[in-house]
PDB file of C-alpha atoms in Angstrom:
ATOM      1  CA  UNK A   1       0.000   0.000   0.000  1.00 81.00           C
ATOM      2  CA  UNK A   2       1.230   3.276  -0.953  1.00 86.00           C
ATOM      3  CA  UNK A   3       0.114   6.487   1.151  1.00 92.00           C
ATOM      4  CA  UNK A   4       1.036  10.055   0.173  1.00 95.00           C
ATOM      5  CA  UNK A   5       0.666  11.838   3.685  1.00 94.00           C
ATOM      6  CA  UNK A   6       1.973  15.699   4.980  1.00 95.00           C
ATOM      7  CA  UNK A   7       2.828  15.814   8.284  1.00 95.00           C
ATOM      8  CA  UNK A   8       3.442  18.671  10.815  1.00 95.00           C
ATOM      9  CA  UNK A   9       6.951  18.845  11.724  1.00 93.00           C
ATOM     10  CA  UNK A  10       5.730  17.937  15.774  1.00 97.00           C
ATOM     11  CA  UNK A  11       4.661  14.728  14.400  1.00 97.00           C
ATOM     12  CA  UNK A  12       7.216  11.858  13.618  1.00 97.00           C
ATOM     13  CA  UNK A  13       7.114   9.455  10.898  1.00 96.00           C
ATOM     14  CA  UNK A  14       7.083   6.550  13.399  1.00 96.00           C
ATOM     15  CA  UNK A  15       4.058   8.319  15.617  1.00 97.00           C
ATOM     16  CA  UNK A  16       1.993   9.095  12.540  1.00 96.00           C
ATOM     17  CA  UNK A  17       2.878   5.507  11.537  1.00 95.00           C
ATOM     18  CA  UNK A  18       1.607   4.026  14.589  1.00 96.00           C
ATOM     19  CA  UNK A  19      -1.392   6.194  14.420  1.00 96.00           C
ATOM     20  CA  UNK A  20      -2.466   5.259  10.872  1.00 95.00           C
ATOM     21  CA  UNK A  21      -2.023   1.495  11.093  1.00 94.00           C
ATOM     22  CA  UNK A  22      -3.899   1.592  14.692  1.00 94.00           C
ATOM     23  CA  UNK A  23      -6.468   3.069  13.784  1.00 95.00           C
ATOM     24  CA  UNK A  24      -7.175   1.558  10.724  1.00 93.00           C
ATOM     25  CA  UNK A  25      -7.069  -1.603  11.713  1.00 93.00           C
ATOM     26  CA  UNK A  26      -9.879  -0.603  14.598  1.00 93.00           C
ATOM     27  CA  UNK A  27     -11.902   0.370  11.906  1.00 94.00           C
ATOM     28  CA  UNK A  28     -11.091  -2.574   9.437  1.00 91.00           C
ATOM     29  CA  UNK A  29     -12.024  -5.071  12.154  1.00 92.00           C
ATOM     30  CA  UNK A  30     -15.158  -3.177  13.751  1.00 91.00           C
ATOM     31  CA  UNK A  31     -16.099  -2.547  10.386  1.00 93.00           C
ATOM     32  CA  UNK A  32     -15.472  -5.676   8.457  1.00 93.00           C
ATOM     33  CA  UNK A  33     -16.021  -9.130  10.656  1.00 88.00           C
ATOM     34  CA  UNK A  34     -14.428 -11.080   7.896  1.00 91.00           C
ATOM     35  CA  UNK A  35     -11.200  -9.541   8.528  1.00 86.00           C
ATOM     36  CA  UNK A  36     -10.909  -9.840  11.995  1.00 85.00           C
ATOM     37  CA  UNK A  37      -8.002 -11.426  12.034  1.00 87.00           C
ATOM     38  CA  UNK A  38      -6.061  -9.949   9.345  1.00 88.00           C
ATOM     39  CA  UNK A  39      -3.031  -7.357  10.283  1.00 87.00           C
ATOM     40  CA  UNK A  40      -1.098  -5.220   8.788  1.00 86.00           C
ATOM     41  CA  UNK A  41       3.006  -6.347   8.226  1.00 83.00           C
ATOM     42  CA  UNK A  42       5.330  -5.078  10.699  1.00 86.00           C
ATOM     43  CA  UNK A  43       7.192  -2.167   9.335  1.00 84.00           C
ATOM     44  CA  UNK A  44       6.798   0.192   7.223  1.00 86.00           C
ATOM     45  CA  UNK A  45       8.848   2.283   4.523  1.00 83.00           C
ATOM     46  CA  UNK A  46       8.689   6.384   3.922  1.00 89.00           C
ATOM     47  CA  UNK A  47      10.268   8.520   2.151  1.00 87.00           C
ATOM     48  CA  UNK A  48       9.849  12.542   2.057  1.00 90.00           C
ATOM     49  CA  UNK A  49       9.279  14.163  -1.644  1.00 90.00           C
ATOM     50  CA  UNK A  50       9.005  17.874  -2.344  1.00 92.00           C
ATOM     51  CA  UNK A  51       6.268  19.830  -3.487  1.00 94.00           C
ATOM     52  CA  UNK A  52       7.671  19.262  -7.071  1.00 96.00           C
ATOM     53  CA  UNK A  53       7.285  15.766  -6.659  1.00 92.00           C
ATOM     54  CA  UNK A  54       3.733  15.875  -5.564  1.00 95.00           C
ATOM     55  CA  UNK A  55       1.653  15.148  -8.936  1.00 95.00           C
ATOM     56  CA  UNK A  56       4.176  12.595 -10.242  1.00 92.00           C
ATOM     57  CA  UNK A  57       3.594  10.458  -6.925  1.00 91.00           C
ATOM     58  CA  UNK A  58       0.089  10.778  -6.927  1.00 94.00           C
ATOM     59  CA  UNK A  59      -0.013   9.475 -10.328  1.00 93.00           C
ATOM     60  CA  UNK A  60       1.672   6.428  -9.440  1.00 87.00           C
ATOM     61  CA  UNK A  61      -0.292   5.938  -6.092  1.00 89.00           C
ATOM     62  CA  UNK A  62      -3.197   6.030  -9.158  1.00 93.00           C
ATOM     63  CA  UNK A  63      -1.539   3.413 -10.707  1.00 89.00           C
ATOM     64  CA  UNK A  64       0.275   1.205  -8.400  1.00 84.00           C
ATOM     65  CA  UNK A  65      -2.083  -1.888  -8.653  1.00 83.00           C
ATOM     66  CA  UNK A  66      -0.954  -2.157 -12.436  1.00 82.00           C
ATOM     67  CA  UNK A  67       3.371  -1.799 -11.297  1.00 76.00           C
ATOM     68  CA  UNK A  68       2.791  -4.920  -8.931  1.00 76.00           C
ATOM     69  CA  UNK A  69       1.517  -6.708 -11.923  1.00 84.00           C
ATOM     70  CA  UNK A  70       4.541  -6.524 -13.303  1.00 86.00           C
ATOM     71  CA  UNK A  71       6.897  -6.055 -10.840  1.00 83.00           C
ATOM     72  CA  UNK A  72       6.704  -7.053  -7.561  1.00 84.00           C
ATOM     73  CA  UNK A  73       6.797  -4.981  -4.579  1.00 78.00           C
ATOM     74  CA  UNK A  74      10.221  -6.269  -3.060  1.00 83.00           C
ATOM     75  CA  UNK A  75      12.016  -5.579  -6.150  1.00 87.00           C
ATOM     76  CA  UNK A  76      10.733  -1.890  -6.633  1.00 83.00           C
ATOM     77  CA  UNK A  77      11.808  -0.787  -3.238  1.00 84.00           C
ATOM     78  CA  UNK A  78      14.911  -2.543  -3.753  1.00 88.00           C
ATOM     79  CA  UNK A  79      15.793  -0.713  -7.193  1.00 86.00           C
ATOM     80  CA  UNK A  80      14.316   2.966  -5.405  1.00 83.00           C
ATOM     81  CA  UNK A  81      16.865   2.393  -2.772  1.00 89.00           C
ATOM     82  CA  UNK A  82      19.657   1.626  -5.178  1.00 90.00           C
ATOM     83  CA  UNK A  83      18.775   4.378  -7.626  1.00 87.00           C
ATOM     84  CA  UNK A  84      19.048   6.717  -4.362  1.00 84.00           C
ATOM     85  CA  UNK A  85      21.886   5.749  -3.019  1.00 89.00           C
ATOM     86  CA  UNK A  86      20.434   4.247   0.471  1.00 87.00           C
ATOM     87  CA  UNK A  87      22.181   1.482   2.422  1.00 88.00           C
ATOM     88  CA  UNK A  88      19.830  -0.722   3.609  1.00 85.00           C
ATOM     89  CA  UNK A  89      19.172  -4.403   5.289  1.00 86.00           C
ATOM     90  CA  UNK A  90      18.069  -7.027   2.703  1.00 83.00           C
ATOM     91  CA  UNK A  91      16.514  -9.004   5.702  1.00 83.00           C
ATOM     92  CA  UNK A  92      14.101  -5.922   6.108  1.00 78.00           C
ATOM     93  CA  UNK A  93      12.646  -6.086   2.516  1.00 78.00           C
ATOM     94  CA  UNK A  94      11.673  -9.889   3.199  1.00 73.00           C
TER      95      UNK A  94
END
């Protein structure tokens, strides 16, 4: 799931994190009895973006459904951090 979000800088990315899957889930469950026992995965990923960068992501929030058809989710965040230069854990993309 991809989620374009601003935050006030009093709020941290692990807080508003916390917040978002919480309450979701609360309503997810209350609201849907078949999914009562479905979660969301531990962790998360976020990067920041400029204004510039706004439209572009939105358009491929739009459109994410048809990426993962053809390339699956692991590997895109694994070429993103590569193209950016970010170290990272391969356990964590697992």
């Amino acid at each position: 799931m991809h989620i374009l979000l601003s935050l006030p800088g009093t709020l941290p990315v692990a807080k508003a994190m916390q917040l978002l899957k919480g309450n979701s889930s609360k309503w997810m469950h209350e609201t849907f009895l078949e999914l009562r026992n479905s979660s969301w995965q531990e962790g998360y990923a976020a990067f920041s973006i400029g204004v510039s960068g706004v439209e572009e992501t939105t358009t491929y929030i739009r459109t994410q459904e048809e990426h993962h058809r053809t390339r699956p989710f692991r590997d895109e965040v694994e070429l993103f951090l590569r193209r950016h230069g970010l170290e990272y854990d391969v356990s964590m993309l697992e």
